[in-house]
Coordinates of C-alpha atoms and ligand atoms in Angstrom, one line a residue:
X6 CA 51.9 -14.7 19.3
X7 CA 53.0 -11.1 19.6
X8 CA 55.8 -10.3 22.1
X9 CA 54.6 -7.8 24.6
X10 CA 57.4 -5.3 25.0
X11 CA 55.3 -3.0 27.2
X12 CA 55.6 -5.6 30.0
X13 CA 59.4 -5.0 30.2
X14 CA 59.3 -1.2 30.2
X15 CA 56.3 1.1 30.9
X16 CA 58.2 4.1 29.7
X17 CA 59.3 2.8 26.3
X18 CA 57.3 5.0 24.0
X19 CA 59.0 4.2 20.7
X20 CA 60.3 0.9 19.2
X21 CA 60.5 -1.1 16.0
X22 CA 58.7 -4.2 14.8
X23 CA 58.1 -6.4 11.8
X24 CA 54.7 -6.5 10.2
X25 CA 53.4 -10.1 10.3
X26 CA 49.9 -9.7 8.9
X27 CA 47.5 -7.1 7.6
X28 CA 43.8 -7.9 8.0
X29 CA 40.5 -6.3 7.9
X30 CA 37.3 -7.0 9.9
X31 CA 34.1 -5.2 10.8
X32 CA 36.1 -2.8 13.1
X33 CA 38.4 -1.8 10.2
X34 CA 42.0 -2.5 9.3
X35 CA 44.1 -4.7 11.7
X36 CA 47.9 -4.7 12.0
X37 CA 49.6 -7.7 13.5
X38 CA 53.3 -7.3 14.5
X39 CA 56.0 -9.6 15.8
X40 CA 56.3 -7.4 18.9
X41 CA 54.6 -4.4 20.3
X42 CA 54.7 -1.6 22.9
X43 CA 51.0 -0.8 22.4
X44 CA 48.9 -1.9 25.5
X45 CA 45.8 -3.9 24.5
X46 CA 42.7 -2.8 26.4
X47 CA 42.1 -5.1 29.4
X48 CA 42.1 -5.4 33.2
X49 CA 40.3 -2.1 33.5
X50 CA 43.0 -0.2 31.6
X51 CA 42.3 1.5 28.2
X52 CA 44.4 0.7 25.1
X53 CA 47.3 2.8 23.9
X54 CA 46.9 5.0 20.9
X55 CA 49.6 6.1 18.5
X56 CA 51.1 5.5 15.1
X57 CA 52.8 2.7 13.2
X58 CA 55.1 4.1 10.6
X59 CA 57.0 2.5 7.6
X60 CA 59.0 4.1 4.9
X61 CA 55.9 4.4 2.8
X62 CA 53.0 4.7 5.1
X63 CA 51.6 6.0 8.4
X64 CA 48.9 4.0 10.3
X65 CA 47.0 5.7 13.1
X66 CA 46.2 3.3 16.0
X67 CA 42.9 4.0 17.7
X68 CA 42.3 0.7 19.5
X69 CA 44.3 -2.3 20.5
X70 CA 43.1 -5.8 21.7
X71 CA 44.8 -9.0 22.7
X72 CA 43.2 -11.7 20.5
X73 CA 42.5 -15.1 21.9
X74 CA 45.4 -16.7 19.9
X75 CA 47.9 -14.4 21.7
X76 CA 48.4 -11.9 18.9
X77 CA 47.9 -8.2 19.5
X78 CA 45.5 -6.5 17.0
X79 CA 46.2 -2.9 16.3
X80 CA 43.0 -1.2 14.9
X81 CA 42.9 2.1 13.1
X82 CA 43.4 3.5 9.6
X83 CA 46.0 4.7 7.2
X84 CA 46.8 8.4 7.2
X85 CA 48.9 7.8 4.1
X86 CA 50.2 4.8 2.0
X87 CA 49.8 1.1 2.8
X88 CA 52.0 -1.5 4.5
X89 CA 53.3 -4.7 3.0
X90 CA 53.8 -8.0 4.9
X91 CA 57.4 -8.0 6.2
X92 CA 57.7 -4.2 6.5
X93 CA 60.0 -2.9 9.2
X94 CA 57.9 -0.4 11.1
X95 CA 58.4 2.1 13.9
X96 CA 55.9 2.2 16.7
X97 CA 55.1 5.4 18.5
X98 CA 52.6 5.4 21.3
X99 CA 50.9 8.5 22.7
X100 CA 53.2 9.1 25.7
X101 CA 50.8 11.3 27.8
X102 CA 47.9 8.8 27.4
X103 CA 50.2 5.9 28.4
X104 CA 51.5 7.8 31.5
X105 CA 48.0 8.8 32.6
X106 CA 46.6 5.3 32.2
X107 CA 49.6 3.8 34.0
X108 CA 49.2 6.2 36.9
X109 CA 45.5 5.7 37.2
X110 CA 45.9 2.0 37.1
X111 CA 48.7 2.0 39.7
X112 CA 46.6 4.3 41.9
X113 CA 43.9 1.5 41.9
X114 CA 46.5 -0.9 43.3
X115 CA 47.5 1.6 45.9
X116 CA 43.9 2.0 47.0
X117 CA 43.8 -1.8 47.6
X118 CA 46.9 -1.3 49.8
X119 CA 45.1 1.4 51.8
X120 CA 42.1 -0.8 52.3
X121 CA 44.5 -3.5 53.7
X122 CA 46.4 -0.9 55.8
X123 CA 43.2 0.5 57.3
X124 CA 42.2 -3.1 58.1
X125 CA 38.9 -2.8 56.3
X126 CA 38.9 -6.6 56.3
X127 CA 35.5 -7.3 54.9
X128 CA 36.3 -5.6 51.6
X129 CA 37.7 -7.8 48.9
X130 CA 38.8 -6.1 45.6
X131 CA 36.8 -7.5 42.6
X132 CA 37.0 -5.0 39.8
X133 CA 39.0 -2.0 38.7
X134 CA 38.0 0.6 36.2
X135 CA 41.0 2.8 35.5
X136 CA 39.8 4.9 32.5
X137 CA 40.3 8.7 32.9
X138 CA 36.5 9.3 32.9
X139 CA 35.7 8.3 36.5
X140 CA 38.1 5.6 37.7
X141 CA 37.1 3.4 40.6
X142 CA 37.8 0.2 42.4
X143 CA 34.9 -2.1 43.4
X144 CA 35.0 -4.4 46.4
X145 CA 32.8 -7.2 47.6
X146 CA 31.5 -6.3 51.1
X147 CA 30.0 -3.2 52.6
X148 CA 31.1 -0.8 55.3
X149 CA 29.2 1.5 57.7
X150 CA 29.1 5.2 57.1
X151 CA 31.4 5.0 54.0
X152 CA 31.5 8.7 53.4
X153 CA 33.1 9.4 56.8
X154 CA 36.0 7.2 55.7
X155 CA 37.0 9.6 52.8
X156 CA 39.4 11.9 54.8
X157 CA 41.3 8.9 56.3
X158 CA 41.5 7.0 53.0
X159 CA 42.9 10.1 51.3
X160 CA 45.4 10.8 54.1
X161 CA 46.6 7.1 54.1
X162 CA 46.9 6.8 50.3
X163 CA 48.9 10.0 50.0
X164 CA 51.0 8.9 53.0
X165 CA 52.0 5.8 51.0
X166 CA 52.8 8.0 48.0
X167 CA 55.1 10.1 50.1
X168 CA 56.9 6.9 51.2
X169 CA 57.4 6.3 47.5
X170 CA 56.6 2.5 47.8
X171 CA 58.2 0.5 45.0
X172 CA 56.2 -1.7 42.7
X173 CA 57.3 -5.3 42.7
X174 CA 56.7 -7.7 39.8
X175 CA 57.2 -11.4 39.4
X176 CA 56.4 -13.5 36.3
X177 CA 55.3 -17.0 37.2
X178 CA 56.1 -20.2 35.3
X179 CA 53.0 -22.0 34.0
X180 CA 53.4 -24.5 36.9
X181 CA 53.6 -21.7 39.5
X182 CA 50.6 -19.9 38.0
X183 CA 48.5 -23.1 38.2
X184 CA 49.6 -23.8 41.8
X185 CA 48.8 -20.2 42.8
X186 CA 45.6 -20.0 40.8
X187 CA 46.8 -17.0 38.7
X188 CA 45.1 -16.8 35.3
X189 CA 46.5 -15.0 32.3
X190 CA 45.3 -15.0 28.7
X191 CA 47.3 -16.8 26.0
X192 CA 50.4 -14.9 25.1
X193 CA 50.7 -13.0 28.4
X194 CA 52.8 -14.2 31.4
X195 CA 51.0 -14.7 34.7
X196 CA 52.4 -11.8 36.5
X197 CA 52.2 -11.0 40.2
X198 CA 52.2 -7.3 41.0
X199 CA 52.1 -5.3 44.2
X200 CA 53.5 -2.4 46.1
X201 CA 56.3 -3.5 48.4
X202 CA 55.0 -4.8 51.8
X203 CA 51.4 -5.2 50.6
X204 CA 49.4 -8.1 49.2
X205 CA 50.0 -8.9 45.6
X206 CA 47.6 -9.8 42.8
X207 CA 47.8 -11.1 39.2
X208 CA 47.9 -8.2 36.8
X209 CA 49.0 -7.6 33.2
X210 CA 48.6 -3.8 33.1
X211 CA 51.3 -1.2 33.0
X212 CA 52.6 0.2 36.3
X213 CA 54.7 3.0 37.7
X214 CA 58.0 2.1 39.2
X215 CA 57.2 3.7 42.5
X216 CA 54.2 5.4 44.1
X217 CA 55.5 9.0 44.0
X218 CA 55.0 9.0 40.2
X219 CA 51.3 9.0 40.8
X220 CA 51.2 12.5 42.2
X221 CA 48.3 12.9 44.6
X222 CA 45.1 10.8 44.9
X223 CA 41.7 12.4 45.5
X224 CA 39.0 10.1 46.8
X225 CA 35.9 11.4 45.0
X226 CA 33.1 9.2 46.2
X227 CA 32.3 6.0 48.2
X228 CA 29.1 4.0 47.7
X229 CA 28.5 1.0 49.9
X230 CA 25.3 -1.0 49.4
X231 CA 23.9 -4.3 48.1
X232 CA 27.0 -6.2 49.2
X233 CA 29.4 -4.0 47.2
X234 CA 31.6 -0.9 47.9
X235 CA 32.7 1.3 45.2
X236 CA 35.5 3.8 45.8
X237 CA 35.9 6.4 43.0
X238 CA 39.2 8.4 42.8
X239 CA 41.2 10.8 40.6
X240 CA 44.8 11.9 40.5
X241 CA 46.4 15.3 40.3
X242 CA 49.9 16.6 40.1
Ligands
ZN91 ZN1 48.1 -3.7 37.7

């Protein structure tokens, strides 16, 4: 299994690792390391991009996935040279991409807080899409006149940002995870995440330390029909 260093520090953009295995499949070359700061795509958050560098080679990482055996697969291609098993390598992730993905993902959590705060009780979060091209959170349940809610949603979410709410994280033991019904893939701890004072949820993404890092949230669109409500948003500085 690959140790997931990004879970300890969202803002660690460079680190080192040992190359465990070099593979190739239909998606191209695969690098497996003993530990990584690269976020594997999942939970509505895109993968990190960046480079893996040894003394003799540079590998450009264009996709990252958590394999079902708990290893992280770094996909991409060599810009120069080749790696050998056992190589000591330096990992560098695209800092701006990580920060944007982290802020968009964290804004999704904050939107859930706002739905709770505004007591829109019939909405239950089901799905988040936190990619830069049109992020949204989808809820089970519908509301009347959804578009009229936009100004209040925006005011409430940006009010929480001004309060600079802290993110709280707690990794559960396997027993606690079972008891609380929190699922996590093999190799990832079952982690409970939430803004202070609001309901928490199981999440393995990368998060800001506190809400002010997000900047400002714009509510772009709300659609509420066929039993589902979709709230689309963006962030700006
Ligand atoms: Zn999260």
